[in-house]
Every structure is written in C-alpha cells, then in structure tokens.
Short mmCIF file of C-alpha atoms in Angstrom, two decimals:
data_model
loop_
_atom_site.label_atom_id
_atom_site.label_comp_id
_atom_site.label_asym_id
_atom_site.label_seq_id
_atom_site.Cartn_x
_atom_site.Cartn_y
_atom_site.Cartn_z
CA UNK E 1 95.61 102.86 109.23
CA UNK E 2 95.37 103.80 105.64
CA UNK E 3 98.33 103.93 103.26
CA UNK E 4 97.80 105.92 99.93
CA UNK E 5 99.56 106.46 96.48
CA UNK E 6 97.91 109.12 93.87
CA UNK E 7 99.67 107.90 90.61
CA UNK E 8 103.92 107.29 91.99
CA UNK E 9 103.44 109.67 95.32
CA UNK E 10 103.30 107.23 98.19
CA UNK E 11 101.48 108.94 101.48
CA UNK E 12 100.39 107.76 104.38
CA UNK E 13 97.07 109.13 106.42
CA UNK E 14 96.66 108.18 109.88
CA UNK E 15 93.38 107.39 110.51
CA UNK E 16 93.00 105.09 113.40
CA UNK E 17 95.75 103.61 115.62
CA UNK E 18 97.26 100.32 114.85
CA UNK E 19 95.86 98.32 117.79
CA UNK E 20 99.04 95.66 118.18
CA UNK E 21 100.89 95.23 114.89
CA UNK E 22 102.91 92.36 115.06
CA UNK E 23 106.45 92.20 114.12
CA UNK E 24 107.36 91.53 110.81
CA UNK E 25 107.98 87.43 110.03
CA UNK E 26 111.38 86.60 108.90
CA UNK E 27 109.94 86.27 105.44
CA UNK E 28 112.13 84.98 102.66
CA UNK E 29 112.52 86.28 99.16
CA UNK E 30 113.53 83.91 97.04
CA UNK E 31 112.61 83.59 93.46
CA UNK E 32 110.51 80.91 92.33
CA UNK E 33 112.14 77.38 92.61
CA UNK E 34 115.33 78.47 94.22
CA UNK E 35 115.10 77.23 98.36
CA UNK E 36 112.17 77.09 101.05
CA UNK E 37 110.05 80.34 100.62
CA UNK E 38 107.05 82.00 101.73
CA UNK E 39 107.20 84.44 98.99
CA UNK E 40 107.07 84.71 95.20
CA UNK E 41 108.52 87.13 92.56
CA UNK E 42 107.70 86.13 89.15
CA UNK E 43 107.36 88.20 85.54
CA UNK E 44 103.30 87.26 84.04
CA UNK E 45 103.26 84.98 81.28
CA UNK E 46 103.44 86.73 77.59
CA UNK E 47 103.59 83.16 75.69
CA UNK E 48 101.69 84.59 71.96
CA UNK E 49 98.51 83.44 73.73
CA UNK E 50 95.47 85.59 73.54
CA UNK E 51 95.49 87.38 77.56
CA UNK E 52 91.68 86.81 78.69
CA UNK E 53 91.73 89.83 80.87
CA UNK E 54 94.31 92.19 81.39
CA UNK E 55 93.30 95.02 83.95
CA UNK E 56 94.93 98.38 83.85
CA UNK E 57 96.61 100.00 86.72
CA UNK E 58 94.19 102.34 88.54
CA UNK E 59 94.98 106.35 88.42
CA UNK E 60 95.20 106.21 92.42
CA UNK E 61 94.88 103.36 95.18
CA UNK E 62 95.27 102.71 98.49
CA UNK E 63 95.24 100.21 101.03
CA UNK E 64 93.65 100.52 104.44
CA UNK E 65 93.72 97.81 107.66
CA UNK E 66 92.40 98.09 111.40
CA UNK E 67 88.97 99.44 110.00
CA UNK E 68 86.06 98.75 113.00
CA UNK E 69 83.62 96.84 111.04
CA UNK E 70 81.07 99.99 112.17
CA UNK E 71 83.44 102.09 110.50
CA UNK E 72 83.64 100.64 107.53
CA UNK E 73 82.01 103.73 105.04
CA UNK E 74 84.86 105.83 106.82
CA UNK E 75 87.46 103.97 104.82
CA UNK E 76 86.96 105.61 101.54
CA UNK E 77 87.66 108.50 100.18
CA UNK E 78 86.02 110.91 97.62
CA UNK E 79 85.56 109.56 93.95
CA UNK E 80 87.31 106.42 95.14
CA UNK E 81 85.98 103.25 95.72
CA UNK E 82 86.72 99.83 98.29
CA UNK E 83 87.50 96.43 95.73
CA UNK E 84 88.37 94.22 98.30
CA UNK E 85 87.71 93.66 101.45
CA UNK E 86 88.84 91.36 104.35
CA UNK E 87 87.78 90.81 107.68
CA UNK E 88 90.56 89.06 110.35
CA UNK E 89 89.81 88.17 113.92
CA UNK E 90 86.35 87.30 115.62
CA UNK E 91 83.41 88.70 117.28
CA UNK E 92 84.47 92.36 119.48
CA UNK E 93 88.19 91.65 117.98
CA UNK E 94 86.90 91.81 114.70
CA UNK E 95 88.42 93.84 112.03
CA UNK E 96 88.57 94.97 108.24
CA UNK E 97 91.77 95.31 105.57
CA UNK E 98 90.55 96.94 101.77
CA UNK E 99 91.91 97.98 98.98
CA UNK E 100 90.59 101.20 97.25
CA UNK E 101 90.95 102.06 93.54
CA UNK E 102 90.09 105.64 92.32
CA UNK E 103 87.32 104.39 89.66
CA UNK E 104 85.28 106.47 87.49
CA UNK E 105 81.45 106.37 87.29
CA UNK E 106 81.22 103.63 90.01
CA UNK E 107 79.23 103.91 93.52
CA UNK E 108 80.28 100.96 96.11
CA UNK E 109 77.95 99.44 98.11
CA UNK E 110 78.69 97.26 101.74
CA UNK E 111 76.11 94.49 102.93
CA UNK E 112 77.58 93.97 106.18
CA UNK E 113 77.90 90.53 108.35
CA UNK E 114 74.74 88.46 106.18
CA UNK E 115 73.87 85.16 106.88
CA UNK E 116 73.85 82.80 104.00
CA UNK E 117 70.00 83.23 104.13
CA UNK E 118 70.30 86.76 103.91
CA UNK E 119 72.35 86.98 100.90
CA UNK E 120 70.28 86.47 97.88
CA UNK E 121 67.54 89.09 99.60
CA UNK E 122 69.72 91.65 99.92
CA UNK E 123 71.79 91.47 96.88
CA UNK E 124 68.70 91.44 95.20
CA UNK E 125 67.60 94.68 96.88
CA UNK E 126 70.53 96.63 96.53
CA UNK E 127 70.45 96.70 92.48
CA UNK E 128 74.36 96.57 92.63
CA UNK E 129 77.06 93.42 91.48
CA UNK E 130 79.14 91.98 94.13
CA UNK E 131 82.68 92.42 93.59
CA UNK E 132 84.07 91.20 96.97
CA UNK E 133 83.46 89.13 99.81
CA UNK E 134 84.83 87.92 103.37
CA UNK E 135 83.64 85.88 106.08
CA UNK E 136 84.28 85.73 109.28
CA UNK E 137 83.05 84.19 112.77
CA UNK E 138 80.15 86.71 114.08
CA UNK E 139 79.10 84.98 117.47
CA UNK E 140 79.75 81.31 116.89
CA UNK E 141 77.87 81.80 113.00
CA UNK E 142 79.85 82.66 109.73
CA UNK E 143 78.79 86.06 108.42
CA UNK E 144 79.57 87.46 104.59
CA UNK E 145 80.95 90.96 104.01
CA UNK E 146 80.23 92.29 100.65
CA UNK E 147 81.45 95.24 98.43
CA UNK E 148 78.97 95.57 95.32
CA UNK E 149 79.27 98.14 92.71
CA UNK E 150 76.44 100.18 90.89
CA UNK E 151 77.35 100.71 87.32
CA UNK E 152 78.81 98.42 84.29
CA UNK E 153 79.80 95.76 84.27
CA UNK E 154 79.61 91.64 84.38
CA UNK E 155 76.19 90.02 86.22
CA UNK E 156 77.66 88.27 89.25
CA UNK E 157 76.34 85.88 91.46
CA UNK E 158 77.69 84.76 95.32
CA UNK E 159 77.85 80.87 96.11
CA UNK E 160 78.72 80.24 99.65
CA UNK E 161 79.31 76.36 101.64
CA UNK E 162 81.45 75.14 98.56
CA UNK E 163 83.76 72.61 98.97
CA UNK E 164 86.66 72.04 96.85
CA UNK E 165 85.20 70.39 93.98
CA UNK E 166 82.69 72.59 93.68
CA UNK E 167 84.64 75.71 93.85
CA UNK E 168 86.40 74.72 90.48
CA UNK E 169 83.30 73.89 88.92
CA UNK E 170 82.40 77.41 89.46
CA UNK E 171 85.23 78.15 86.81
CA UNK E 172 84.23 77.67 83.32
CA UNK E 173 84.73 78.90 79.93
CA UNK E 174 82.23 81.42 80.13
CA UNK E 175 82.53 82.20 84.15
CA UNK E 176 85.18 83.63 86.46
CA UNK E 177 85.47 83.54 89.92
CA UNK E 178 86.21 87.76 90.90
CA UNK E 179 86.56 86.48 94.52
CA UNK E 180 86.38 84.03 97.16
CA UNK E 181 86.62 83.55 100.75
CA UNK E 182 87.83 80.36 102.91
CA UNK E 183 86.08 79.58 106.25
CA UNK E 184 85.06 76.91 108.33
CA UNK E 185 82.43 74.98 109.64
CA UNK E 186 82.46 72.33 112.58
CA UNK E 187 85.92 71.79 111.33
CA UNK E 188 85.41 71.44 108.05
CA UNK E 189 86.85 73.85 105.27
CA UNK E 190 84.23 76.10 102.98
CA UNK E 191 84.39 78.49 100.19
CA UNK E 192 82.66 81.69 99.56
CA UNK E 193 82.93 82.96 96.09
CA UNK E 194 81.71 85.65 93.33
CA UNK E 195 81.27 83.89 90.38
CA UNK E 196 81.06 86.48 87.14
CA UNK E 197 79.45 85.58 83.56
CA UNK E 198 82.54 86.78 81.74
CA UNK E 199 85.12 84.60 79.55
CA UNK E 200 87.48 82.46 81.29
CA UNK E 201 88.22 80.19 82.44
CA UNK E 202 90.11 81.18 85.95
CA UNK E 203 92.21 78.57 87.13
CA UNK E 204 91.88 76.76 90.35
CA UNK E 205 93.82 75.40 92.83
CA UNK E 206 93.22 74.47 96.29
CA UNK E 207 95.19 73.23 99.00
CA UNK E 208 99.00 72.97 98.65
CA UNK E 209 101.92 74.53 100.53
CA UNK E 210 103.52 78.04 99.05
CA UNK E 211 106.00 75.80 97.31
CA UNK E 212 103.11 73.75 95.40
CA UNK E 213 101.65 76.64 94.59
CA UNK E 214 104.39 78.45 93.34
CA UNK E 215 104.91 74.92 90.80
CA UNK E 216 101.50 75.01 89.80
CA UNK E 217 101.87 78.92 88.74
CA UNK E 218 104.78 78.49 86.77
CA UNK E 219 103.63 74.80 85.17
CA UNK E 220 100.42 76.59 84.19
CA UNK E 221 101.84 79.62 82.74
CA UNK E 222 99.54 82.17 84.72
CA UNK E 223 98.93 84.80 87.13
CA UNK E 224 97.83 85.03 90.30
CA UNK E 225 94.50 86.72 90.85
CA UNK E 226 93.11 85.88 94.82
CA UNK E 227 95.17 83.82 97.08
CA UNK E 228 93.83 82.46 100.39
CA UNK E 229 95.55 81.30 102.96
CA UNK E 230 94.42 78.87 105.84
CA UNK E 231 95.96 76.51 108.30
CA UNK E 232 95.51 72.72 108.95
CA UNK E 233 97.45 71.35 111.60
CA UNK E 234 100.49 73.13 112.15
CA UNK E 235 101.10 73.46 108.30
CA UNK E 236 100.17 76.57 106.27
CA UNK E 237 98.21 75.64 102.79
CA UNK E 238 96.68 78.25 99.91
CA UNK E 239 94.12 77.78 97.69
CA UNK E 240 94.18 80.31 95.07
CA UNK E 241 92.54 81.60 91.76
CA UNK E 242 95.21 82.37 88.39
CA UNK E 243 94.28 83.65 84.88
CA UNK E 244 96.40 84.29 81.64
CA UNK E 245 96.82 88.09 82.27
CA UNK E 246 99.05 90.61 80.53
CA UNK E 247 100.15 92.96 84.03
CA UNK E 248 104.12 93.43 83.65
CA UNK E 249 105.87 92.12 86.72
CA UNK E 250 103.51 90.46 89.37
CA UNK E 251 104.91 89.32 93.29
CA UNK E 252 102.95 87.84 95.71
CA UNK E 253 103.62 87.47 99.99
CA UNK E 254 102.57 85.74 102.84
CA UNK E 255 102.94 86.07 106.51
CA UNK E 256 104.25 89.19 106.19
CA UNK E 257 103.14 92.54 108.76
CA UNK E 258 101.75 96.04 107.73
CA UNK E 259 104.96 97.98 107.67
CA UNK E 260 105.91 95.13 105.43
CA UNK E 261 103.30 94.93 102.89
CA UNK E 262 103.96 98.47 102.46
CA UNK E 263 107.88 98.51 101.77
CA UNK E 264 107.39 95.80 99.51
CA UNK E 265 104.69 98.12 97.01
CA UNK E 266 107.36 100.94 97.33
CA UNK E 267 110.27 98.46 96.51
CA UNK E 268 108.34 96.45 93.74
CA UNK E 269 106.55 99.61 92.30
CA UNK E 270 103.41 97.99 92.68
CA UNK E 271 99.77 98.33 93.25
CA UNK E 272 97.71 96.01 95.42
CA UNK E 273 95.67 93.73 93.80
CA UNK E 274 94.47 91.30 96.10
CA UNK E 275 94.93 91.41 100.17
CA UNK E 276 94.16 88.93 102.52
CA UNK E 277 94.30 89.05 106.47
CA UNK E 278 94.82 87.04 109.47
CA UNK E 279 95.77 86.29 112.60
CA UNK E 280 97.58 83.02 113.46
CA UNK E 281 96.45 80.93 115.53
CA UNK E 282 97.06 81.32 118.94
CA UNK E 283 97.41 85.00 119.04
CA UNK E 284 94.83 87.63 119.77
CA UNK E 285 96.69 90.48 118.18
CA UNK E 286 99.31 89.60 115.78
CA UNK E 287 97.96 90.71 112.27
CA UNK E 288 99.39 88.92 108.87
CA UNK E 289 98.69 89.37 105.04
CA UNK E 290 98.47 87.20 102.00
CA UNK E 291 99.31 90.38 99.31
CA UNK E 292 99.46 90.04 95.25
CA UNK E 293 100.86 93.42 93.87
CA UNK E 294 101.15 94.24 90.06
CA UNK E 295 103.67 96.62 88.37
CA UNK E 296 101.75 100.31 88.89
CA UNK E 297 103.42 101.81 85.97
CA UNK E 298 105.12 100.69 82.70
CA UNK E 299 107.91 103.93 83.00
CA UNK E 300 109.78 102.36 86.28
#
C-alpha cells in the first residue's frame, strides 16, 4: 500500500493488498506531561540557540508499507526517491515500510539483506552514502537493508553490533547519527547505525518507557529525529536520536495501525520523517508503527 501527498493533495495508490492490517490500538493523545500516553505532540524548540540542522519540507512525499522485500525497486516513483526504510516480520513473512521524498539530482541505491561481513564490500562498491538502514531476522542470521544515495552530500559510514554505550559515542561534535536500527542477538539488544561527518552533536537516548522519553525531550530542549521501539519483557522501551532543529510543530506515535498513521499526517498537516515497523510479539500479522511527522507547510 502506498499513500501519497504532491505538495497539500493527499492520494492514495493501491499498489499491493494489505495482507492483515491490524486494528488500530486505543492510542492516547495526550500532550506531553499530562496522563499515561503512548503518544507525543510537542512545538520544536526555538530557544535563541543556533538550530544545527533544520531540514526543509520536501516538494512531494509519500509513505509506502507491505512492500515484498523482492519488490522493493517497485516502491518508488519517478524523480522520487526511498529515505527510510524498515523491514517488520521474519524470514517468508518478511516485509518493508519507506518513506519517499521527491529529491532533486539524487539516484537511490538498495543493498538488500547483507551480512555484517558484507557491508563494508558492498558499500564500497556501490560509490553511493548510506542514508538508511534496517535489520531484520533472515533465516536465524540478522541481515542489513540499506538505502544509499549517489550525489552530495555528508561521507557516511555504517557501524553495526553496538551496544548502548557505544551507540552514543557514535555522536559527537563533529558526527551525527542519520539512522539506526535495534536488533537482537542470542537475547541480547544491538544497534545498527549511519554515522555522518557533519556538525552535531545528535542526542542519545536509549532505553526508557514513552513517558521517559517524552521527559528527556522536553528537559533537553530538542527534537526528535529516529525513534526505535523494542520490547523487554512485557514492557515497551525506545531508544531514540534528538537534535536542536528549527521544523515548526513536530508529533510523534507509537503502536498505532496504517489507517492511523495516515489520519494523523492529514490531521497534523505533516510529513513523515521517520517510520518504524513492527509486529508485537505474539502475532503473525498485526502490523504497528513508531511515526515522527513534521509540519509540511508554514501556510496551515
């Protein structure tokens, strides 16, 4: 399924059936401190502080889920290119979720299911910069998904087995992590992530419940850039990456369906801007995303 928006038209192209959509979770919108919620809605930070990075809202977008990972090329369209992608479920149940900005003078690459051995090789031989990256359980082995770009733009580099501590190192003053992904091995929690030689410092934070997270956000006076999602126990935690941006309005969601995500870009005039998907535990078809959307226009 692919759901599209050239500048403030919203469309929607059918382009594969939605194999078992689950229902939507009884999500709760509160704002930021105010009850138990598994969502936020929050204004970015404007404090008289110099904004790091402050992207612009692309010309056209869209946001496309249930891709076969064979199918993946099929989820773009002309002059527009995939910035995110994320694979949910395992071996033949497999699946992809991407965002898709139209983006001038850029040509997107995919490096499909790599082994951590396979990585450096074939970055290496593409001639491209990673942008994006997912993994997910290929046959009892974790494989990495990337989207690279050819054209400008910051020399990036993926680290993969990270724990923790090492995936805030990878934050400095003079790096940024564009990207990560969370997986595990033999029970223990790992990080993926593209780290880019640009100014910084992103801001990380790993491990603490929507609430926590939500009190970090505000205590640190930033935005949030990637948010992953994971559970341990019975408990859902994030670990997420924030920066100092200047992008209007910013929301983010959790546990929340397709038809959902969508109705909540319409309602908060946003773009997508990160997307994460899942299935929870227990379930072989019940699809969930992790969404952070940022105000599309200035004139709403």
């Amino acid at each position: 399924m692919m759901h599209y928006r050239p500048q403030s038209i919203v469309a929607m192209l059918a382009i594969t059936m939605i194999i078992g959509c689950s229902t939507d979770s009884s999500l709760k919108t509160n704002t930021p401190g105010t009850g138990d919620h598994q969502s936020t809605n929050s204004g970015s930070t404007k404090n008289g502080e110099p904004m790091k990075f402050s992207p612009n809202p692309p010309e056209g977008w869209l946001w496309s889920h249930d891709i076969n990972p064979k199918r993946i090329d099929d989820a773009e369209l002309p002059e527009m290119h995939q910035v995110r992608l994320s694979v949910y479920g395992s071996n033949d149940d497999r699946r992809f979720a991407a965002i898709i900005y139209r983006v001038a003078g850029v040509e997107s690459i995919f490096l499909p299911e790599l082994t951590a051995a396979e990585l450096d090789t074939k970055i290496a031989a593409s001639g491209a910069r990673p942008v994006s990256v997912t993994a997910g359980e290929v046959n009892g082995e974790i494989r990495f998904t990337l989207v690279l770009h050819k054209g400008p733009g910051p020399k990036s580099d993926v680290r993969v087995d990270l724990d923790e501590t090492a995936l805030k190192q990878s934050a400095t003053d003079s790096n940024r992590i564009a990207d990560f992904a969370v997986y595990t091995v033999n029970g223990v929690r790992k990080y993926a992530a593209i780290v880019e030689e640009r100014p910084g410092p992103s801001m990380v934070f790993t491990h603490l419940t929507a609430k926590e997270l939500d009190k970090q956000l505000r205590k640190h006076d930033v935005t949030p850039v990637r948010i992953r999602g994971y559970y341990a126990g019975d408990t859902r935690y994030f670990s997420a990456v924030a920066e100092r941006l200047n992008v209007g309005e910013w929301n983010w969601y959790d546990e929340i369906n397709a038809d959902k995500v969508a109705s909540k870009l319409d309602s908060n005039h946003g773009y997508p801007f990160d997307l994460d998907a899942y299935r929870q535990p227990g379930t072989e078809y019940g699809v969930h995303y992790t969404v952070v959307m940022y105000r599309d226009r200035d004139d709403y």
